Amino acid sequence: MTPSLLKIAITGIVSCLFISLTAFVIPFSVGVTTPTNASTTGVPVNHTLYDRLLKKYVNEKGLVNYRGFKHDQKELTKYLDMLSNNPPADKWSRNEQMAYWINAYNAYTIQLILNHYPVASIKDIGSKVQIPFVTTPWASKFFKIGGKDMSLDHIERSVLRKQFNEPRIHFALVPAATLGPRLRNEAYQPDKLIDQLDEQGSDFLNNPAKNAISPQRASLSKIFDWYKSDWQKSNKSVDYWVNRYSSAKINRDTPISYLDYNWGLNEQ
């Protein structure tokens, strides 16, 4: 075989090998995606940007300047993009994961309001016929986390309530309602999360507009009725949680009723 023919033969063999290897590798590489339960960096999210926005647009009473917030909606989107691309990893601490999900719920709720502002109530968003967990604003999958379509309901019910035995999340999740828990004008932080939840509990139980409590009678927020099973976990009770944070105490014989819930927007 002449040198020229030998060169042609070798080139042909190499080409065939390359095509074969490419055909083998591509099917395995195309389907590779980042796991939805792991951060792309592995590092817990920094909530400084969100904290700065809350300090700027939320007052001490937890009321939101949505009109002003609209001007900084791009900054909120930056924070939400960071959340979307960095879901909690298994190696994150419990408090790091909880702070992430509580902040995500509240921040995406703000975004939902801004996307439809002006609006008198979050319940005015979406379908006029609202079926719980189906057609409500909380059931709408309007964002992604870790590449997965996500709703506010999913964060609350399938993540926070299912994975963490912590009923105090109900003092922290803010559905943009007047009689809901106060939206803190700071982000939840892992290193002080428990103190923040305790402060929320005290603030909520001692606000007479949200809970009217005396030893003779207790008119409580609907959240104690809606999430009764959460408050009763670990052999606790509704009266246990009331007495933990309320300055006025009740006992097991104190009649308990539940106040109507005002869904008016928590706006300044």
mmCIF file of C-alpha atoms in Angstrom:
data_model
loop_
_atom_site.group_PDB
_atom_site.id
_atom_site.type_symbol
_atom_site.label_atom_id
_atom_site.label_comp_id
_atom_site.label_asym_id
_atom_site.label_seq_id
_atom_site.Cartn_x
_atom_site.Cartn_y
_atom_site.Cartn_z
ATOM 1 C CA MET A 1 0.000 0.000 0.000
ATOM 2 C CA THR A 2 1.387 3.352 -0.987
ATOM 3 C CA PRO A 3 1.862 6.064 1.664
ATOM 4 C CA SER A 4 -0.980 8.121 0.174
ATOM 5 C CA LEU A 5 -3.415 5.203 0.277
ATOM 6 C CA LEU A 6 -2.316 4.374 3.846
ATOM 7 C CA LYS A 7 -3.012 7.988 4.903
ATOM 8 C CA ILE A 8 -6.492 7.867 3.373
ATOM 9 C CA ALA A 9 -7.247 4.557 5.123
ATOM 10 C CA ILE A 10 -6.133 5.876 8.541
ATOM 11 C CA THR A 11 -8.192 9.049 8.104
ATOM 12 C CA GLY A 12 -11.277 6.981 7.307
ATOM 13 C CA ILE A 13 -10.826 4.774 10.370
ATOM 14 C CA VAL A 14 -10.423 7.802 12.680
ATOM 15 C CA SER A 15 -13.552 9.427 11.223
ATOM 16 C CA CYS A 16 -15.596 6.287 11.814
ATOM 17 C CA LEU A 17 -14.388 6.048 15.407
ATOM 18 C CA PHE A 18 -15.300 9.710 16.052
ATOM 19 C CA ILE A 19 -18.814 9.250 14.632
ATOM 20 C CA SER A 20 -19.348 6.116 16.717
ATOM 21 C CA LEU A 21 -18.191 7.781 19.928
ATOM 22 C CA THR A 22 -20.360 10.831 19.249
ATOM 23 C CA ALA A 23 -23.423 8.655 18.710
ATOM 24 C CA PHE A 24 -22.713 6.898 22.035
ATOM 25 C CA VAL A 25 -22.093 9.999 24.148
ATOM 26 C CA ILE A 26 -24.786 12.413 22.935
ATOM 27 C CA PRO A 27 -27.839 10.451 24.145
ATOM 28 C CA PHE A 28 -26.374 10.392 27.651
ATOM 29 C CA SER A 29 -25.393 14.055 27.750
ATOM 30 C CA VAL A 30 -28.474 15.697 26.255
ATOM 31 C CA GLY A 31 -30.791 14.644 29.099
ATOM 32 C CA VAL A 32 -28.539 15.825 31.924
ATOM 33 C CA THR A 33 -30.124 18.563 34.055
ATOM 34 C CA THR A 34 -29.336 20.175 37.369
ATOM 35 C CA PRO A 35 -31.144 18.308 40.165
ATOM 36 C CA THR A 36 -34.218 20.228 41.318
ATOM 37 C CA ASN A 37 -33.418 19.613 44.982
ATOM 38 C CA ALA A 38 -29.905 21.024 44.898
ATOM 39 C CA SER A 39 -28.468 24.512 44.648
ATOM 40 C CA THR A 40 -26.424 25.145 41.521
ATOM 41 C CA THR A 41 -23.703 26.560 43.762
ATOM 42 C CA GLY A 42 -24.329 24.556 46.928
ATOM 43 C CA VAL A 43 -24.067 27.797 48.904
ATOM 44 C CA PRO A 44 -27.125 29.101 50.825
ATOM 45 C CA VAL A 45 -28.786 32.112 49.219
ATOM 46 C CA ASN A 46 -27.887 35.580 50.467
ATOM 47 C CA HIS A 47 -31.075 37.498 51.298
ATOM 48 C CA THR A 48 -29.463 40.955 51.504
ATOM 49 C CA LEU A 49 -31.127 42.319 48.345
ATOM 50 C CA TYR A 50 -34.593 41.275 49.524
ATOM 51 C CA ASP A 51 -33.870 42.652 53.001
ATOM 52 C CA ARG A 52 -32.990 46.033 51.492
ATOM 53 C CA LEU A 53 -36.245 46.145 49.502
ATOM 54 C CA LEU A 54 -38.337 45.267 52.553
ATOM 55 C CA LYS A 55 -36.718 47.996 54.615
ATOM 56 C CA LYS A 56 -37.454 50.474 51.841
ATOM 57 C CA TYR A 57 -41.089 49.600 51.088
ATOM 58 C CA VAL A 58 -42.561 47.962 54.223
ATOM 59 C CA ASN A 59 -43.352 49.925 57.371
ATOM 60 C CA GLU A 60 -43.282 48.812 61.019
ATOM 61 C CA LYS A 61 -46.926 47.755 60.825
ATOM 62 C CA GLY A 62 -46.156 45.395 57.958
ATOM 63 C CA LEU A 63 -47.979 47.487 55.365
ATOM 64 C CA VAL A 64 -46.482 47.623 51.892
ATOM 65 C CA ASN A 65 -45.915 50.587 49.602
ATOM 66 C CA TYR A 66 -46.774 48.628 46.468
ATOM 67 C CA ARG A 67 -46.900 51.735 44.308
ATOM 68 C CA GLY A 68 -43.302 52.560 45.260
ATOM 69 C CA PHE A 69 -42.261 48.904 45.037
ATOM 70 C CA LYS A 70 -43.286 48.892 41.374
ATOM 71 C CA HIS A 71 -40.324 51.174 40.640
ATOM 72 C CA ASP A 72 -37.938 48.582 42.076
ATOM 73 C CA GLN A 73 -39.614 45.523 40.625
ATOM 74 C CA LYS A 74 -36.503 44.752 38.562
ATOM 75 C CA GLU A 75 -34.509 44.484 41.785
ATOM 76 C CA LEU A 76 -37.103 42.102 43.210
ATOM 77 C CA THR A 77 -36.877 40.060 40.028
ATOM 78 C CA LYS A 78 -33.095 39.782 40.494
ATOM 79 C CA TYR A 79 -33.645 38.316 43.943
ATOM 80 C CA LEU A 80 -36.333 35.947 42.705
ATOM 81 C CA ASP A 81 -34.090 34.794 39.858
ATOM 82 C CA MET A 82 -31.441 33.977 42.444
ATOM 83 C CA LEU A 83 -33.983 31.929 44.407
ATOM 84 C CA SER A 84 -35.180 30.226 41.240
ATOM 85 C CA ASN A 85 -31.665 29.167 40.251
ATOM 86 C CA ASN A 86 -30.540 28.134 43.739
ATOM 87 C CA PRO A 87 -33.051 25.843 45.454
ATOM 88 C CA PRO A 88 -32.029 24.468 48.861
ATOM 89 C CA ALA A 89 -29.489 21.677 48.858
ATOM 90 C CA ASP A 90 -29.666 18.761 51.276
ATOM 91 C CA LYS A 91 -26.535 19.968 53.044
ATOM 92 C CA TRP A 92 -28.174 23.276 53.984
ATOM 93 C CA SER A 93 -29.171 23.502 57.638
ATOM 94 C CA ARG A 94 -32.820 23.281 58.644
ATOM 95 C CA ASN A 95 -32.939 27.013 59.372
ATOM 96 C CA GLU A 96 -31.262 27.858 56.059
ATOM 97 C CA GLN A 97 -33.905 25.885 54.207
ATOM 98 C CA MET A 98 -36.818 27.296 56.196
ATOM 99 C CA ALA A 99 -35.626 30.898 55.824
ATOM 100 C CA TYR A 100 -35.277 30.326 52.080
ATOM 101 C CA TRP A 101 -38.815 28.981 51.671
ATOM 102 C CA ILE A 102 -40.482 31.580 53.920
ATOM 103 C CA ASN A 103 -38.730 34.404 52.064
ATOM 104 C CA ALA A 104 -39.620 32.782 48.738
ATOM 105 C CA TYR A 105 -43.317 32.580 49.659
ATOM 106 C CA ASN A 106 -43.500 36.195 50.771
ATOM 107 C CA ALA A 107 -41.358 37.584 47.942
ATOM 108 C CA TYR A 108 -43.302 35.754 45.218
ATOM 109 C CA THR A 109 -46.544 36.965 46.829
ATOM 110 C CA ILE A 110 -45.268 40.536 46.507
ATOM 111 C CA GLN A 111 -44.387 39.872 42.873
ATOM 112 C CA LEU A 112 -47.879 38.476 42.241
ATOM 113 C CA ILE A 113 -49.448 41.650 43.641
ATOM 114 C CA LEU A 114 -47.093 43.910 41.647
ATOM 115 C CA ASN A 115 -47.866 42.011 38.452
ATOM 116 C CA HIS A 116 -51.568 42.863 38.870
ATOM 117 C CA TYR A 117 -51.345 46.160 40.736
ATOM 118 C CA PRO A 118 -53.495 48.114 41.404
ATOM 119 C CA VAL A 119 -55.693 45.486 43.010
ATOM 120 C CA ALA A 120 -57.915 45.661 46.106
ATOM 121 C CA SER A 121 -57.276 42.098 47.232
ATOM 122 C CA ILE A 122 -55.105 39.162 46.270
ATOM 123 C CA LYS A 123 -58.348 37.206 45.843
ATOM 124 C CA ASP A 124 -59.260 39.472 42.916
ATOM 125 C CA ILE A 125 -56.398 37.945 40.921
ATOM 126 C CA GLY A 126 -57.160 35.137 38.501
ATOM 127 C CA SER A 127 -60.367 33.189 38.071
ATOM 128 C CA LYS A 128 -63.590 34.706 39.381
ATOM 129 C CA VAL A 129 -64.669 31.217 40.453
ATOM 130 C CA GLN A 130 -61.955 30.149 42.867
ATOM 131 C CA ILE A 131 -61.700 26.483 43.755
ATOM 132 C CA PRO A 132 -59.226 25.852 46.614
ATOM 133 C CA PHE A 133 -55.922 24.382 45.422
ATOM 134 C CA VAL A 134 -57.140 24.554 41.798
ATOM 135 C CA THR A 135 -58.000 28.052 40.573
ATOM 136 C CA THR A 136 -56.951 30.370 43.410
ATOM 137 C CA PRO A 137 -53.990 32.798 43.131
ATOM 138 C CA TRP A 138 -52.066 30.473 45.459
ATOM 139 C CA ALA A 139 -52.565 27.518 43.110
ATOM 140 C CA SER A 140 -51.194 29.379 40.092
ATOM 141 C CA LYS A 141 -47.818 28.027 38.956
ATOM 142 C CA PHE A 142 -46.412 31.391 37.953
ATOM 143 C CA PHE A 143 -42.742 30.804 38.836
ATOM 144 C CA LYS A 144 -40.054 28.143 38.778
ATOM 145 C CA ILE A 145 -37.634 26.945 41.427
ATOM 146 C CA GLY A 146 -34.860 24.624 40.344
ATOM 147 C CA GLY A 147 -36.502 24.297 36.934
ATOM 148 C CA LYS A 148 -39.766 23.061 38.452
ATOM 149 C CA ASP A 149 -43.081 24.888 37.998
ATOM 150 C CA MET A 150 -44.094 26.120 41.417
ATOM 151 C CA SER A 151 -47.037 27.722 43.212
ATOM 152 C CA LEU A 152 -47.446 29.421 46.572
ATOM 153 C CA ASP A 153 -49.632 26.502 47.641
ATOM 154 C CA HIS A 154 -46.786 24.123 46.865
ATOM 155 C CA ILE A 155 -44.332 26.070 49.034
ATOM 156 C CA GLU A 156 -46.747 26.173 51.951
ATOM 157 C CA ARG A 157 -48.369 22.739 51.786
ATOM 158 C CA SER A 158 -45.822 20.459 50.124
ATOM 159 C CA VAL A 159 -42.614 21.987 51.425
ATOM 160 C CA LEU A 160 -42.951 23.956 54.651
ATOM 161 C CA ARG A 161 -45.899 22.140 56.233
ATOM 162 C CA LYS A 162 -44.864 18.695 55.021
ATOM 163 C CA GLN A 163 -41.122 18.771 55.605
ATOM 164 C CA PHE A 164 -40.842 20.862 58.771
ATOM 165 C CA ASN A 165 -42.741 20.324 61.991
ATOM 166 C CA GLU A 166 -42.962 24.065 62.674
ATOM 167 C CA PRO A 167 -46.458 25.595 63.025
ATOM 168 C CA ARG A 168 -44.925 29.030 63.621
ATOM 169 C CA ILE A 169 -44.482 29.336 59.857
ATOM 170 C CA HIS A 170 -48.116 30.497 59.917
ATOM 171 C CA PHE A 171 -46.970 33.609 61.794
ATOM 172 C CA ALA A 172 -44.489 34.306 58.990
ATOM 173 C CA LEU A 173 -46.242 33.486 55.707
ATOM 174 C CA VAL A 174 -48.010 36.634 54.535
ATOM 175 C CA PRO A 175 -50.857 36.297 51.981
ATOM 176 C CA ALA A 176 -50.944 40.071 51.370
ATOM 177 C CA ALA A 177 -54.054 40.399 53.554
ATOM 178 C CA THR A 178 -54.926 43.067 56.107
ATOM 179 C CA LEU A 179 -55.646 40.554 58.884
ATOM 180 C CA GLY A 180 -52.810 38.221 58.016
ATOM 181 C CA PRO A 181 -49.507 38.144 59.887
ATOM 182 C CA ARG A 182 -47.335 41.232 59.661
ATOM 183 C CA LEU A 183 -44.861 41.320 56.798
ATOM 184 C CA ARG A 184 -41.544 42.001 58.487
ATOM 185 C CA ASN A 185 -39.503 44.850 57.047
ATOM 186 C CA GLU A 186 -36.515 42.557 57.032
ATOM 187 C CA ALA A 187 -35.756 39.192 55.467
ATOM 188 C CA TYR A 188 -35.799 35.993 57.497
ATOM 189 C CA GLN A 189 -32.241 34.938 58.272
ATOM 190 C CA PRO A 190 -31.101 31.453 59.305
ATOM 191 C CA ASP A 191 -29.030 32.672 62.263
ATOM 192 C CA LYS A 192 -31.974 34.465 63.891
ATOM 193 C CA LEU A 193 -34.932 32.608 62.410
ATOM 194 C CA ILE A 194 -36.297 31.241 65.693
ATOM 195 C CA ASP A 195 -36.195 34.659 67.342
ATOM 196 C CA GLN A 196 -37.951 36.145 64.317
ATOM 197 C CA LEU A 197 -40.693 33.501 64.460
ATOM 198 C CA ASP A 198 -41.171 34.129 68.187
ATOM 199 C CA GLU A 199 -41.443 37.879 67.552
ATOM 200 C CA GLN A 200 -44.021 37.211 64.852
ATOM 201 C CA GLY A 201 -46.036 35.058 67.242
ATOM 202 C CA SER A 202 -46.035 37.732 69.937
ATOM 203 C CA ASP A 203 -46.903 40.478 67.456
ATOM 204 C CA PHE A 204 -49.761 38.479 65.954
ATOM 205 C CA LEU A 205 -51.363 37.197 69.172
ATOM 206 C CA ASN A 206 -51.233 40.591 70.878
ATOM 207 C CA ASN A 207 -52.784 42.539 68.018
ATOM 208 C CA PRO A 208 -56.457 43.027 69.058
ATOM 209 C CA ALA A 209 -57.519 43.492 65.441
ATOM 210 C CA LYS A 210 -56.288 39.986 64.650
ATOM 211 C CA ASN A 211 -56.898 38.167 67.954
ATOM 212 C CA ALA A 212 -59.158 39.366 70.787
ATOM 213 C CA ILE A 213 -58.151 37.354 73.830
ATOM 214 C CA SER A 214 -59.267 37.318 77.453
ATOM 215 C CA PRO A 215 -59.506 34.560 80.076
ATOM 216 C CA GLN A 216 -63.284 34.564 79.575
ATOM 217 C CA ARG A 217 -63.371 34.430 75.796
ATOM 218 C CA ALA A 218 -60.973 34.156 72.856
ATOM 219 C CA SER A 219 -61.813 35.350 69.360
ATOM 220 C CA LEU A 220 -58.914 34.069 67.300
ATOM 221 C CA SER A 221 -57.678 34.502 63.764
ATOM 222 C CA LYS A 222 -58.928 32.013 61.214
ATOM 223 C CA ILE A 223 -55.394 30.664 60.812
ATOM 224 C CA PHE A 224 -55.874 28.822 64.115
ATOM 225 C CA ASP A 225 -58.920 27.135 62.606
ATOM 226 C CA TRP A 226 -57.612 26.534 59.075
ATOM 227 C CA TYR A 227 -54.376 24.972 60.327
ATOM 228 C CA LYS A 228 -55.648 23.378 63.524
ATOM 229 C CA SER A 229 -53.909 20.090 62.751
ATOM 230 C CA ASP A 230 -50.551 21.918 62.578
ATOM 231 C CA TRP A 231 -51.046 23.628 65.949
ATOM 232 C CA GLN A 232 -51.983 20.303 67.533
ATOM 233 C CA LYS A 233 -48.877 18.432 66.382
ATOM 234 C CA SER A 234 -46.436 17.076 68.965
ATOM 235 C CA ASN A 235 -49.202 16.892 71.614
ATOM 236 C CA LYS A 236 -49.681 20.662 71.534
ATOM 237 C CA SER A 237 -52.978 22.552 71.296
ATOM 238 C CA VAL A 238 -54.324 25.880 70.089
ATOM 239 C CA ASP A 239 -54.472 27.176 73.668
ATOM 240 C CA TYR A 240 -50.836 26.154 74.167
ATOM 241 C CA TRP A 241 -49.719 28.398 71.302
ATOM 242 C CA VAL A 242 -52.030 31.230 72.354
ATOM 243 C CA ASN A 243 -50.660 31.202 75.897
ATOM 244 C CA ARG A 244 -47.084 30.989 74.654
ATOM 245 C CA TYR A 245 -47.321 34.417 73.023
ATOM 246 C CA SER A 246 -50.435 36.216 74.271
ATOM 247 C CA SER A 247 -50.188 38.507 77.292
ATOM 248 C CA ALA A 248 -53.764 37.483 78.184
ATOM 249 C CA LYS A 249 -53.998 33.767 78.988
ATOM 250 C CA ILE A 250 -56.749 31.254 78.322
ATOM 251 C CA ASN A 251 -57.434 27.725 79.533
ATOM 252 C CA ARG A 252 -59.041 24.640 78.045
ATOM 253 C CA ASP A 253 -62.451 25.810 79.223
ATOM 254 C CA THR A 254 -62.198 29.245 77.586
ATOM 255 C CA PRO A 255 -64.730 29.467 74.717
ATOM 256 C CA ILE A 256 -62.942 29.962 71.388
ATOM 257 C CA SER A 257 -64.458 31.460 68.256
ATOM 258 C CA TYR A 258 -62.823 32.589 65.032
ATOM 259 C CA LEU A 259 -62.879 36.054 63.511
ATOM 260 C CA ASP A 260 -63.848 36.771 59.931
ATOM 261 C CA TYR A 261 -60.754 37.111 57.779
ATOM 262 C CA ASN A 262 -60.281 40.418 55.958
ATOM 263 C CA TRP A 263 -58.645 39.823 52.568
ATOM 264 C CA GLY A 264 -58.178 43.530 51.860
ATOM 265 C CA LEU A 265 -54.698 44.311 50.566
ATOM 266 C CA ASN A 266 -52.007 44.992 53.189
ATOM 267 C CA GLU A 267 -51.178 48.306 51.573
ATOM 268 C CA GLN A 268 -49.917 51.571 53.070
#
